Coordinates of C-alpha atoms and ligand atoms in Angstrom, one line a residue:
M1 CA 122.0 85.7 175.0
V2 CA 120.1 87.3 172.2
K3 CA 122.5 90.2 172.2
S4 CA 125.6 88.0 171.9
L5 CA 123.9 86.0 169.1
H6 CA 123.3 89.2 167.3
R7 CA 126.9 90.3 167.8
S8 CA 128.3 87.0 166.5
F9 CA 126.0 87.2 163.5
V10 CA 127.3 90.7 162.6
A11 CA 130.8 89.5 163.1
A12 CA 130.2 86.5 160.7
A13 CA 128.6 88.8 158.1
L14 CA 131.7 91.1 158.3
V15 CA 134.0 88.1 157.8
V16 CA 132.0 87.0 154.8
A17 CA 132.0 90.5 153.3
L18 CA 135.7 90.8 153.8
A19 CA 136.4 87.4 152.2
V20 CA 134.3 88.3 149.2
G21 CA 136.0 91.7 148.9
I22 CA 139.5 90.2 149.1
S23 CA 138.8 87.3 146.7
A24 CA 137.1 89.3 144.0
P25 CA 140.1 91.0 142.5
V26 CA 142.1 87.7 142.7
R27 CA 139.4 85.9 140.7
A28 CA 139.4 88.7 138.1
A29 CA 143.1 88.4 137.6
E30 CA 142.8 84.6 137.1
S31 CA 140.5 85.1 134.1
G32 CA 142.9 87.6 132.5
P33 CA 142.6 91.3 132.5
H34 CA 139.6 92.9 131.0
A35 CA 140.7 94.9 127.9
A36 CA 138.9 97.8 126.3
W37 CA 138.4 96.0 122.9
M38 CA 136.3 93.4 124.7
D39 CA 133.6 96.1 125.1
W40 CA 133.5 97.1 121.4
Q41 CA 130.0 96.8 119.9
P42 CA 128.9 97.2 116.3
G43 CA 125.7 99.2 117.2
N44 CA 123.9 97.5 114.3
D45 CA 120.1 97.4 113.8
V46 CA 118.5 94.4 111.9
T47 CA 115.5 96.6 111.0
N48 CA 117.7 98.9 109.0
V49 CA 117.2 97.5 105.5
A50 CA 119.7 99.9 103.8
S51 CA 122.4 98.7 106.2
L52 CA 121.5 95.1 105.5
Q53 CA 121.7 95.7 101.7
R54 CA 125.2 97.1 102.1
G55 CA 126.1 94.3 104.4
A56 CA 125.0 91.7 101.9
A57 CA 127.1 93.3 99.2
H58 CA 130.1 93.4 101.6
F59 CA 129.6 89.7 102.5
M60 CA 129.4 88.6 98.8
G61 CA 132.4 90.8 97.9
Y62 CA 134.7 90.0 100.7
C63 CA 133.7 86.9 102.6
A64 CA 131.8 84.5 100.3
G65 CA 135.0 83.5 98.5
C66 CA 135.8 81.4 101.6
H67 CA 132.7 81.3 103.8
S68 CA 129.3 79.9 103.0
L69 CA 125.9 80.8 104.4
K70 CA 124.5 77.3 103.9
Y71 CA 121.1 77.9 105.6
V72 CA 120.3 81.0 103.6
R73 CA 119.0 81.2 100.0
Y74 CA 119.7 84.1 97.6
A75 CA 116.0 84.5 96.8
R76 CA 115.2 84.9 100.5
V77 CA 117.8 87.6 101.0
A78 CA 116.6 89.5 97.9
E79 CA 113.0 89.3 99.1
D80 CA 113.7 90.2 102.8
L81 CA 116.0 93.1 101.8
N82 CA 113.9 94.5 99.0
I83 CA 116.6 93.8 96.4
P84 CA 115.2 93.8 92.8
E85 CA 115.9 90.6 90.9
A86 CA 118.1 92.2 88.3
Q87 CA 120.2 93.9 90.9
M88 CA 120.5 90.7 92.9
E89 CA 121.8 88.8 89.9
K90 CA 124.3 91.5 89.2
L91 CA 125.5 92.2 92.7
L92 CA 125.0 89.1 94.8
L93 CA 124.9 85.9 92.9
L94 CA 128.3 84.1 92.7
P95 CA 129.1 82.8 89.2
G96 CA 127.2 79.6 88.5
S97 CA 124.6 80.1 91.2
K98 CA 120.9 80.4 90.7
K99 CA 118.6 82.6 92.8
G100 CA 116.9 79.6 94.5
D101 CA 120.3 78.2 95.7
Y102 CA 121.7 78.3 99.2
I103 CA 124.7 80.6 99.5
T104 CA 127.7 78.3 99.2
T105 CA 131.3 79.1 98.7
P106 CA 133.4 78.1 95.7
L107 CA 136.3 77.2 98.0
S108 CA 136.4 73.5 98.7
A109 CA 137.1 72.3 102.3
A110 CA 140.1 70.3 101.1
D111 CA 141.7 73.3 99.4
A112 CA 141.0 75.5 102.4
E113 CA 142.6 73.0 104.7
A114 CA 145.7 72.9 102.5
W115 CA 146.0 76.7 102.2
F116 CA 144.9 77.9 105.6
G117 CA 145.4 74.8 107.7
K118 CA 141.7 75.1 108.7
A119 CA 138.5 75.2 106.8
P120 CA 136.6 78.6 107.1
P121 CA 133.4 77.8 109.1
D122 CA 129.9 78.4 107.7
L123 CA 128.8 81.8 109.0
S124 CA 125.0 81.3 109.0
L125 CA 124.9 81.0 112.7
I126 CA 128.1 82.7 113.8
T127 CA 126.4 85.7 115.4
R128 CA 124.1 83.3 117.4
S129 CA 126.9 81.0 118.6
K130 CA 129.5 83.7 119.3
G131 CA 127.6 86.9 119.3
S132 CA 127.5 90.0 116.9
D133 CA 129.9 91.8 119.3
Y134 CA 132.4 89.0 118.9
V135 CA 132.4 89.0 115.1
Y136 CA 132.8 92.8 115.2
Q137 CA 135.7 92.5 117.7
F138 CA 137.3 89.7 115.6
M139 CA 137.2 91.8 112.4
K140 CA 138.6 94.9 114.2
T141 CA 141.5 93.3 116.1
F142 CA 143.8 92.0 113.4
Y143 CA 147.3 93.4 113.9
A144 CA 150.7 93.1 112.2
D145 CA 152.7 90.1 113.4
P146 CA 155.5 89.2 111.0
A147 CA 156.1 85.9 112.8
R148 CA 152.7 84.5 111.6
P149 CA 152.3 82.9 108.2
T150 CA 149.6 85.4 107.3
G151 CA 151.6 88.3 108.6
V152 CA 148.9 89.2 111.1
D153 CA 147.5 87.9 114.4
N154 CA 144.2 88.7 116.1
L155 CA 143.2 89.6 119.7
A156 CA 139.8 87.9 119.7
L157 CA 141.1 84.7 118.2
P158 CA 144.9 84.5 118.8
G159 CA 146.7 82.4 116.3
T160 CA 143.8 82.5 113.8
A161 CA 144.2 80.9 110.4
M162 CA 142.2 83.6 108.7
P163 CA 144.2 86.2 106.8
H164 CA 143.3 89.9 107.3
V165 CA 141.0 90.0 104.3
L166 CA 140.0 93.6 104.8
S167 CA 143.6 94.9 105.2
A168 CA 143.1 97.0 102.0
L169 CA 140.2 98.8 103.7
Q170 CA 141.4 99.0 107.3
G171 CA 145.1 99.0 106.7
V172 CA 147.3 96.9 109.0
Q173 CA 147.5 98.3 112.5
E174 CA 150.3 97.7 115.0
A175 CA 149.5 96.5 118.5
K176 CA 151.3 97.7 121.6
F177 CA 151.7 95.1 124.4
K178 CA 153.0 95.3 127.9
V179 CA 155.0 92.3 128.8
V180 CA 154.6 91.0 132.4
E181 CA 156.3 88.2 134.2
K182 CA 154.2 86.0 136.3
T183 CA 154.8 82.9 138.4
V184 CA 152.1 80.2 137.8
D185 CA 152.4 76.9 139.8
G186 CA 156.1 77.7 140.5
S187 CA 157.1 78.3 136.9
K188 CA 157.8 81.7 135.4
I189 CA 155.8 82.7 132.4
T190 CA 155.7 85.9 130.4
E191 CA 152.3 87.3 129.5
K192 CA 151.6 89.9 126.8
I193 CA 148.9 92.3 127.8
W194 CA 147.4 94.4 125.0
E195 CA 147.5 98.1 125.6
S196 CA 146.5 99.9 122.4
F197 CA 146.5 99.9 118.6
E198 CA 148.7 102.2 116.7
A199 CA 148.5 103.3 113.1
G200 CA 150.6 101.0 110.8
E201 CA 150.1 100.5 107.1
P202 CA 147.2 102.8 106.1
G203 CA 144.0 101.5 104.3
Q204 CA 141.5 103.1 102.0
L205 CA 138.9 103.8 104.8
S206 CA 139.1 106.1 107.8
A207 CA 138.6 104.4 111.2
E208 CA 134.9 105.6 111.3
E209 CA 134.3 104.4 107.7
Y210 CA 135.8 101.0 108.6
D211 CA 133.6 100.7 111.7
A212 CA 130.5 101.5 109.5
F213 CA 131.6 98.9 107.0
L214 CA 131.8 96.3 109.8
R215 CA 128.5 97.5 111.3
D216 CA 126.7 96.7 108.0
T217 CA 128.5 93.4 107.5
V218 CA 127.8 92.2 111.1
N219 CA 124.2 93.4 110.7
F220 CA 123.8 91.2 107.6
L221 CA 125.3 88.2 109.4
E222 CA 122.9 88.8 112.4
Y223 CA 120.0 88.9 109.9
A224 CA 121.3 85.7 108.2
G225 CA 121.4 83.9 111.7
E226 CA 117.6 84.6 112.1
P227 CA 116.1 86.0 108.9
Y228 CA 112.7 86.3 110.7
K229 CA 114.0 88.5 113.5
A230 CA 113.0 91.9 112.2
K231 CA 109.5 90.6 111.4
R232 CA 109.3 88.9 114.8
L233 CA 110.1 92.2 116.5
S234 CA 107.5 94.1 114.6
L235 CA 105.0 91.3 115.0
G236 CA 105.6 91.4 118.8
V237 CA 104.1 94.9 119.0
W238 CA 100.9 93.7 117.4
V239 CA 100.7 90.6 119.6
I240 CA 100.9 92.8 122.8
L241 CA 98.3 95.2 121.4
F242 CA 96.0 92.2 120.6
L243 CA 96.5 90.9 124.2
L244 CA 95.6 94.2 125.7
V245 CA 92.4 94.6 123.6
F246 CA 91.6 90.9 124.3
T247 CA 92.0 91.5 128.1
L248 CA 89.5 94.3 127.9
F249 CA 86.9 92.1 126.1
A250 CA 87.5 89.2 128.5
Y251 CA 86.9 91.5 131.4
L252 CA 83.7 92.8 130.0
L253 CA 82.5 89.3 129.3
K254 CA 83.3 88.2 132.8
Q255 CA 81.2 91.2 134.2
E256 CA 78.4 90.1 131.9
Y257 CA 78.5 86.5 133.1
W258 CA 78.7 87.3 136.8
K259 CA 76.3 90.2 137.0
D260 CA 73.4 88.2 138.5
V261 CA 75.5 86.1 140.8
K262 CA 75.7 87.8 144.2
Ligands
LIG1 C1 140.7 83.9 102.3 C2 139.7 83.1 103.0 C3 138.8 83.9 103.9 C4 138.0 85.0 103.7 C5 137.9 85.8 102.3 C6 137.3 85.3 104.9 N1 137.6 84.4 105.8 FE1 136.8 84.3 107.7 N2 137.9 82.7 108.1 C7 138.8 82.1 107.3 C8 139.4 81.0 107.9 C9 140.5 80.1 107.4 C10 138.8 80.9 109.2 C11 139.1 79.9 110.3 C12 140.0 80.6 111.3 C13 140.4 79.9 112.5 O1 139.6 79.1 113.1 O2 141.6 80.1 113.0 C14 137.9 82.0 109.3 C15 137.1 82.2 110.4 C16 136.2 83.3 110.5 C17 135.3 83.5 111.6 C18 135.2 82.6 112.9 C19 136.1 83.0 113.9 C20 136.0 82.1 115.1 O3 136.0 82.6 116.2 O4 135.8 80.9 114.9 C21 134.6 84.6 111.3 C22 133.5 85.3 112.2 C23 135.0 85.1 110.0 N3 135.9 84.2 109.5 C24 134.5 86.2 109.4 C25 134.8 86.6 108.1 C26 134.2 87.7 107.5 C27 133.1 88.7 108.1 C28 134.7 87.8 106.2 C29 134.5 88.8 105.2 C30 134.7 90.2 105.5 C31 135.7 86.7 106.1 N4 135.7 86.0 107.3 C32 136.4 86.4 105.0 C33 139.1 82.5 106.0 C34 138.5 83.6 105.3

């Protein structure tokens, strides 16, 4: 009796294992193939102040024309990133802004809608809502597509309204796709699966320089999403040290209180 129970248990376990094994690849295919670009990471570090300074300059030079950082003030950036006031006024402030102002964009939402069909979102919290990796991948995966009004499309946000604003730096790469035919619910569809990027129109930067440019820009956006982060991380070490020392004193105190109680 016990033996046969045991045997049927093993058989059931095998069936479950097999079912999981068979269904796993099917499930993976349903959510689309995993492509190499989805693993790209900026490798940034919010405690690297020099990188944040470069990122701030990149943002003001290449992004602030369309995107705001409406929860971040210029003065806060200058203070956190050790940027002297004179330099901040020369390099960061948009014309007409004061150092106590929030970083807004001169582009009005109505103009943006008319020109791009979509208003560029505020980027204060973009790395927190979509992740730093996502922003990096978005900025790295523009490719030439003459059928689009902007002349480019994007792997991370297909059909995006944003033009490739860094094309002078990166160039405009070509994307190679494999076309596969699939039948979904009885109807045939063709699917484009990305295979690789190939050199197209060249830009001013090498591939490594462009990655470094993005690393700094994404780093600054990650800082903007949580200006206190670098301080929080360094403060954390002190909090743990304090707790360790406090534990020691609490233990000594307990020994003292209980020494006569047997
Ligand atoms: C010429 C205007 C313009 C400039 C300059 C610009 N963008 Fe954009 N950006 C847009 C528009 C328009 C959208 C909305 C795209 C959409 O939703 O299809 C957008 C969307 C985005 C998004 C959100 C994507 C998403 O998934 O919703 C990110 C991130 C972004 N831009 C980053 C940048 C960065 C970084 C720079 C500077 C290097 C920059 N943009 C410069 C117009 C611009």
